[in-house]
Coordinates of C-alpha atoms in Angstrom, one line a residue:
X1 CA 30.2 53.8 -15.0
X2 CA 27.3 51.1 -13.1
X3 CA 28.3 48.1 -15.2
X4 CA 25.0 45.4 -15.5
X5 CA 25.8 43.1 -13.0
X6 CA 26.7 45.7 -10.1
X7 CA 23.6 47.0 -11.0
X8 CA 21.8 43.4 -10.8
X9 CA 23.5 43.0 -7.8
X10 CA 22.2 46.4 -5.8
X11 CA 18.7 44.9 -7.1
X12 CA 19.6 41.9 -5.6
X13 CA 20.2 43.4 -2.3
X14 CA 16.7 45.7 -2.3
X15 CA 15.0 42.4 -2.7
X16 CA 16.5 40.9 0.2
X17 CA 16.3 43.6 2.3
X18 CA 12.5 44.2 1.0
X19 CA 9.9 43.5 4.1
X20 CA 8.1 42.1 1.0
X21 CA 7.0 38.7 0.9
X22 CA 8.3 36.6 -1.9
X23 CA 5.4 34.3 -2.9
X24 CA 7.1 32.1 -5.6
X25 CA 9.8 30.4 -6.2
X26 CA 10.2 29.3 -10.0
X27 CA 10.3 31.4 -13.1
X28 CA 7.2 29.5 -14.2
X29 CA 5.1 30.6 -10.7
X30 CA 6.7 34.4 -11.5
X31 CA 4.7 33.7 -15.3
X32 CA 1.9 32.6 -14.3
X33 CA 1.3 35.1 -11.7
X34 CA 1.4 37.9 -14.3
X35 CA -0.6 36.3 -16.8
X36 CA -3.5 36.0 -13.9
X37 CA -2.8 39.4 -12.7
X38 CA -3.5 41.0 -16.8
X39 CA -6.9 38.4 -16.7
X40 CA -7.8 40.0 -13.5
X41 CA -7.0 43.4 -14.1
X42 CA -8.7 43.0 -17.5
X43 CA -12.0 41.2 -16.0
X44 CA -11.7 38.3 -17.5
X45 CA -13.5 35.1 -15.8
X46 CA -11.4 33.4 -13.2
X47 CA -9.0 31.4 -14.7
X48 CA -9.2 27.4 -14.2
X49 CA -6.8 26.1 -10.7
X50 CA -4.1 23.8 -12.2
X51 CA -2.0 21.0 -11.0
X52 CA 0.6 18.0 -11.3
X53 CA 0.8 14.6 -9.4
X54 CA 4.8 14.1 -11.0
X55 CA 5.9 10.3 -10.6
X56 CA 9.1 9.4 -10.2
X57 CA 11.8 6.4 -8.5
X58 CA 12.1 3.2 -9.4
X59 CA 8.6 2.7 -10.3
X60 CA 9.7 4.7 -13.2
X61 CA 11.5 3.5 -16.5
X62 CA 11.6 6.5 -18.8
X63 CA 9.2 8.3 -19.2
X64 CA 6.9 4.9 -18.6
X65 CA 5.3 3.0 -15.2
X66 CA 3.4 0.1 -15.1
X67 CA -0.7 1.0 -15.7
X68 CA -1.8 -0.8 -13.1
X69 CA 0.6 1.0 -10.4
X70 CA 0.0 4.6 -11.5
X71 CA -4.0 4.0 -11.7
X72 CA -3.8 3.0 -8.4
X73 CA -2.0 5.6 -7.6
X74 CA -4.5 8.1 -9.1
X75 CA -7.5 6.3 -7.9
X76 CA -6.0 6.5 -4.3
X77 CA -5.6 10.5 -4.6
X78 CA -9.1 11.2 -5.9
X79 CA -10.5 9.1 -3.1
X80 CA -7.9 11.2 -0.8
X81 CA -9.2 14.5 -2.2
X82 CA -12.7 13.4 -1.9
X83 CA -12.1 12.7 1.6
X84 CA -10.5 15.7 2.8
X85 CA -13.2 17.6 1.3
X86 CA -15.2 16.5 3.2
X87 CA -13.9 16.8 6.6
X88 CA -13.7 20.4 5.4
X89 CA -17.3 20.1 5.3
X90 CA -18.0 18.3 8.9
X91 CA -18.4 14.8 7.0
X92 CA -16.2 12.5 8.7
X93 CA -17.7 9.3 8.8
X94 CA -16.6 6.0 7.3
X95 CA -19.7 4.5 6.7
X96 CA -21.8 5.6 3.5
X97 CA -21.1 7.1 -0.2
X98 CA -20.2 11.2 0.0
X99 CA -22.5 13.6 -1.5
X100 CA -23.2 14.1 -4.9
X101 CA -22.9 18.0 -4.1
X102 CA -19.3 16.9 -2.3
X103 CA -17.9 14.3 -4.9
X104 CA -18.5 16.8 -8.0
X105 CA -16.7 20.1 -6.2
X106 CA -13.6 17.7 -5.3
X107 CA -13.7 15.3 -8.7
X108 CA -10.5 15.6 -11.0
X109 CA -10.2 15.8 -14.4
X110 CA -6.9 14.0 -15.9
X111 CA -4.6 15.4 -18.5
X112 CA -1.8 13.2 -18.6
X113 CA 1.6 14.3 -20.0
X114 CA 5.1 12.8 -19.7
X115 CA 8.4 14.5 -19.1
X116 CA 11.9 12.8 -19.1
X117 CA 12.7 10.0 -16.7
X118 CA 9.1 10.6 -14.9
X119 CA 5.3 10.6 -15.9
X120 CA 3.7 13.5 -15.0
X121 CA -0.6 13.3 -14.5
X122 CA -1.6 17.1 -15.0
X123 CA -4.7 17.9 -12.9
X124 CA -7.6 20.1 -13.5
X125 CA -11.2 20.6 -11.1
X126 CA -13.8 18.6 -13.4
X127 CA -16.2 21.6 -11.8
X128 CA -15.6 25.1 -13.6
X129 CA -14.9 27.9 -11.2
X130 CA -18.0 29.5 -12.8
X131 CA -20.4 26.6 -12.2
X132 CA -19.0 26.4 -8.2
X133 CA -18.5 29.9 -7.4
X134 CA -21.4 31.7 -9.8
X135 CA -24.4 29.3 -9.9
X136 CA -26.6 30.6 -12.6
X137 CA -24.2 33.4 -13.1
X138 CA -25.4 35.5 -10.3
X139 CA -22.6 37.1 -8.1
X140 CA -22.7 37.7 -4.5
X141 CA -22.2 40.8 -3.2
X142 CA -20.8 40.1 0.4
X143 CA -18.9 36.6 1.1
X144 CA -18.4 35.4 -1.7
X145 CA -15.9 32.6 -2.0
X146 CA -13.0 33.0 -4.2
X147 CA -11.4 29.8 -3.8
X148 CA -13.2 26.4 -5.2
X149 CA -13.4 23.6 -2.5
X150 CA -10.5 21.6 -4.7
X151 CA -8.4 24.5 -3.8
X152 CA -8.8 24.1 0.2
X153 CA -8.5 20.6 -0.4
X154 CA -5.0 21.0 -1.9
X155 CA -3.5 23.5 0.1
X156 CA -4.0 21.3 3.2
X157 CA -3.0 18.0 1.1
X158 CA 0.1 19.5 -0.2
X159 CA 0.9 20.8 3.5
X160 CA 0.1 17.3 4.7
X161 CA 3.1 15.7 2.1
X162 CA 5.3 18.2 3.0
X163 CA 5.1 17.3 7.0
X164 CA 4.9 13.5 6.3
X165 CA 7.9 13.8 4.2
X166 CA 9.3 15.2 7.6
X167 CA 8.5 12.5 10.2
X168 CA 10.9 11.1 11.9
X169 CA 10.5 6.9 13.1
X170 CA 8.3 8.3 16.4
X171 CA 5.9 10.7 15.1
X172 CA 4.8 11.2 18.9
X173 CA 2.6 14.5 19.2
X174 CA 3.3 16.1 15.9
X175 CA 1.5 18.9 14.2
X176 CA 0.5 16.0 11.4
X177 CA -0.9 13.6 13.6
X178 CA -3.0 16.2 15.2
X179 CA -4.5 17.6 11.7
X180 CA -5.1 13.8 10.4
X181 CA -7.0 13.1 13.8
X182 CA -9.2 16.7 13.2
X183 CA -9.6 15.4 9.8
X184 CA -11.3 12.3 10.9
X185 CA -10.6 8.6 10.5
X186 CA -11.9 8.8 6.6
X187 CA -9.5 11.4 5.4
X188 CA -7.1 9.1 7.6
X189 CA -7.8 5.8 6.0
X190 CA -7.4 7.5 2.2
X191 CA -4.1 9.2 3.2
X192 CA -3.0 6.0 4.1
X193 CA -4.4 4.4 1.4
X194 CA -2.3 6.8 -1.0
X195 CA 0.8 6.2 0.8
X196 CA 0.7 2.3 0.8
X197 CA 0.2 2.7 -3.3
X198 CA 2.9 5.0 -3.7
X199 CA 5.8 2.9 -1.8
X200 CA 3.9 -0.3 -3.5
X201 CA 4.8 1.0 -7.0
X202 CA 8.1 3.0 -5.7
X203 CA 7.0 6.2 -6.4
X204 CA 8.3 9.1 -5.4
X205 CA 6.1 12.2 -5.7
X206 CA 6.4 15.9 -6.3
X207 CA 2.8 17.1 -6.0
X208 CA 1.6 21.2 -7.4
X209 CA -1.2 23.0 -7.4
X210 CA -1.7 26.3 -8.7
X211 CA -4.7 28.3 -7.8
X212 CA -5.3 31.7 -9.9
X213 CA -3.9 34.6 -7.7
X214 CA -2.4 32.7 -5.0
X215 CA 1.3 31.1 -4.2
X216 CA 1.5 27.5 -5.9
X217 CA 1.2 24.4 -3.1
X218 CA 3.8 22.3 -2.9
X219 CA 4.6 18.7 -1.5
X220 CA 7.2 16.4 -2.2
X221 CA 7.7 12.8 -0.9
X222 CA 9.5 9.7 -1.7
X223 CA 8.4 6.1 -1.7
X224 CA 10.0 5.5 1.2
X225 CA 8.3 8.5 3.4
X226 CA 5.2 7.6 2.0
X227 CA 5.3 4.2 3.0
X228 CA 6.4 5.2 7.0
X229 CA 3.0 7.6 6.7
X230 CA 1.1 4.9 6.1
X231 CA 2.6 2.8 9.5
X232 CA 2.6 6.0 11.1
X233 CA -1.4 6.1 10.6
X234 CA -2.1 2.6 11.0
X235 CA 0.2 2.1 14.2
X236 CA -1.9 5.0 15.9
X237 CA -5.2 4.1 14.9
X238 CA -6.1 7.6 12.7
X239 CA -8.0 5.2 10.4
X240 CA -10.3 3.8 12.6
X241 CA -13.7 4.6 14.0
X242 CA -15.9 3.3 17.1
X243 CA -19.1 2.5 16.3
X244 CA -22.3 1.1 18.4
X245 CA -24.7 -1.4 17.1
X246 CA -28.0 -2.1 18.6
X247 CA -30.1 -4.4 17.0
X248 CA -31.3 -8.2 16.5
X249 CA -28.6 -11.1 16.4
X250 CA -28.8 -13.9 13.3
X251 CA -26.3 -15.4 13.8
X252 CA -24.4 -17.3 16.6
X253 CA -21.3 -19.5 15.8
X254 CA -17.9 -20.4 16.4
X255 CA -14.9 -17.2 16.5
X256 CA -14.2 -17.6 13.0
X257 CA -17.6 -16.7 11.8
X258 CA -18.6 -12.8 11.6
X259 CA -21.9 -12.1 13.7
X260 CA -25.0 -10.3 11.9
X261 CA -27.1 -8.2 13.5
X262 CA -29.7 -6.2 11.9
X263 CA -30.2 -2.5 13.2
X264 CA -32.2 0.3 11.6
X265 CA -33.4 -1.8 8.3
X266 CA -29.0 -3.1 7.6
X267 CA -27.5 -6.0 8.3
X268 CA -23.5 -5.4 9.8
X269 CA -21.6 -8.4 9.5
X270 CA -18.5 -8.0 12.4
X271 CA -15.9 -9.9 13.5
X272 CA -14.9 -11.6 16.6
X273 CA -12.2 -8.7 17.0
X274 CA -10.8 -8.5 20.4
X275 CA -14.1 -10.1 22.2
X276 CA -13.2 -13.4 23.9
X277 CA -14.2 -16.7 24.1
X278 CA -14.7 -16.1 28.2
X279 CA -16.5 -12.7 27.2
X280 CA -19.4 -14.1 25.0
X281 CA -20.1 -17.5 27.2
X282 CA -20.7 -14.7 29.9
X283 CA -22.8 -12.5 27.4
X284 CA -24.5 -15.1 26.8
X285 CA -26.3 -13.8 22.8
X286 CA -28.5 -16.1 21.1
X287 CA -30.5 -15.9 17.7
X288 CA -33.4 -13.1 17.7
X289 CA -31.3 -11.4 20.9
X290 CA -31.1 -7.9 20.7
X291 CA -27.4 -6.9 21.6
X292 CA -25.4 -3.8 21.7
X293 CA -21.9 -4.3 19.9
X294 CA -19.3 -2.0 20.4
X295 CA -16.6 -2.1 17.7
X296 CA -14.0 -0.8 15.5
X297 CA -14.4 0.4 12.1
X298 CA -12.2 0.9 9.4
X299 CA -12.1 0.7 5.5
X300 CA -10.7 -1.7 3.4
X301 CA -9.5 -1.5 -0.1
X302 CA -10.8 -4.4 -2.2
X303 CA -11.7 -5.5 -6.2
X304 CA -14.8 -3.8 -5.6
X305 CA -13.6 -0.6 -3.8
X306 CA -13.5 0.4 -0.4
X307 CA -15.2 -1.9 1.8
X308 CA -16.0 -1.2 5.8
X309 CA -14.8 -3.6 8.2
X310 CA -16.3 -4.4 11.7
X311 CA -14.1 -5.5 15.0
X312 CA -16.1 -6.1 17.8
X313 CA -14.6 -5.0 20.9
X314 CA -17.5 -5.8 23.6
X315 CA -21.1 -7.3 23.4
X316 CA -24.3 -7.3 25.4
X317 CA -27.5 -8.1 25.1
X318 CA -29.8 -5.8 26.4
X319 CA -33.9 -5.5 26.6
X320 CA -35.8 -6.6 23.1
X321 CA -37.4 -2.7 24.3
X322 CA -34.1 -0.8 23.5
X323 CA -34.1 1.5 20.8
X324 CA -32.3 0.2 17.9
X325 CA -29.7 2.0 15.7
X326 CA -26.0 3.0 15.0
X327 CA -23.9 5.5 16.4
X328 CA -20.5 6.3 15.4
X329 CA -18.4 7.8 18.3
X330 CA -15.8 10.8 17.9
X331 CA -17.2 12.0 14.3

């Protein structure tokens, strides 16, 4: 007679021999795939993508971490997400706000929850799938998408952890520093941003996302990883921008002084940078010049929010007859 675990363990060896793919890897993914396979088999609407930013490491005392910390923490992430969504939608730049079409397909809603020796911030897209994928209710017939944007957004994020986690001390040519520099300096600058406020508050994160249908994303760092990211992105520049400014000088004074120059109705205030002393006695800019500055951009967290900084790396002044404006370079 087949006893019950000689039979369990024939089953066990047709699922490893299986060409099948195994798409899960917890009890709970195995759940909720079968609850959203009976909605979708039923026709119920598309049920809501879910996730969880789970804290833990020293930051965390309990089930407790200072406020301060962890809404940095949160803040950094949603301006993350924001980001990357919109690199996925060609918007790379670091100057200007986002979209109000972008910010509200990539805004979070927070449902926060606690779980034993760690403090777990439960995610949901503030956007219903309805509202993002049926506008007005009307379904398309042919390419229609199935996934909302904050589901891209956090399969690539998740991926992202997952291969930071991974670098070594010389992240040379990896496949990470190569997606963060085809994700642009903004996406860059936020990833950074994220990691500096995890190993500030000594975090270490296990971040999940569970899209309706699909394998849950995954990504798990720890303070210490997330603080070499942030080096890793700084020491090779991901987080900066070049930028060209043409336009009318106000001011002229010593190298501790930012120059402002007005082009295309703003004024840019940008520092000395790497332009010498030598450099602008040969340049030669004056008052009510007009000047093309070349320079390096980058953001800046501050009390009041992200804040881009100008480093001039060359200056000329040119004809009062050239064409003023900006132009960012590589975006």
């Amino acid at each position: 007679m087949v006893t019950t675990s000689e039979r369990a363990a024939a089953l066990r060896r047709e699922i490893e021999a299986s060409d099948t793919r195994v798409t899960w890897r917890t009890p709970d993914d195995l759940a909720r795939r079968s609850i959203e396979a009976m909605a979708a088999y039923s026709g119920a609407p598309r049920l809501v993508s879910r996730g969880t930013l789970h804290l833990t490491g020293e930051g965390v005392v309990g089930a407790s971490a200072p406020m301060d910390h962890v809404a940095q923490v949160m803040a950094a992430f949603q301006r993350l997400v924001t980001a990357w969504g919109a690199a996925l939608e060609g918007v790379k730049s670091l100057r200007g706000a986002f979209s109000v079409g972008i910010q509200a397909k990539t805004r979070l809603r927070l449902v926060a929850g606690i779980a034993p020796g760690s403090v777990v911030l439960n995610l949901t897209p503030d956007l219903p799938p309805a509202d993002e994928l049926t506008p007005g209710g009307q379904a398309v017939l042919f390419g229609q998408p199935v996934s909302q944007r904050l589901d891209q957004v956090l399969e690539e994020v998740s991926a992202v952890v997952r291969e930071a986690a991974a670098v070594g001390p010389d992240a040379g040519d990896s496949e990470l520093v190569a997606k963060l520099a085809d994700r642009g300096p903004r996406a860059a600058s936020c990833l950074r941003s994220f990691g500096d406020q995890l190993a500030q508050g000594r975090f270490d994160l296990d971040l999940e996302w569970a899209e309706p249908n699909r394998p849950t994303y995954r990504g798990s760092i720890t303070a210490s990883q997330a603080g070499h990211l942030a080096k890793v992105i700084t020491g090779r520049d991901l987080d900066q921008g070049e930028v060209v400014i043409t336009g009318v000088l106000h001011t002229v004074s010593d190298a501790g002084v930012p120059w402002e120059v007005e082009a295309a109705g703003q004024r840019f205030r940008v520092k000395r940078g790497t332009v010498t002393a030598e450099t602008v006695r040969a340049a030669r800019p004056g008052v009510g010049d007009t000047v093309t500055i070349t320079a390096q951009m980058s953001l800046k967290d501050g009390p009041g929010g992200e804040k881009v900084e100008y480093r001039a790396t060359a200056v000329e002044v040119v004809g009062e007859d050239t064409p003023h404006g900006i132009v960012e370079r590589g975006n």
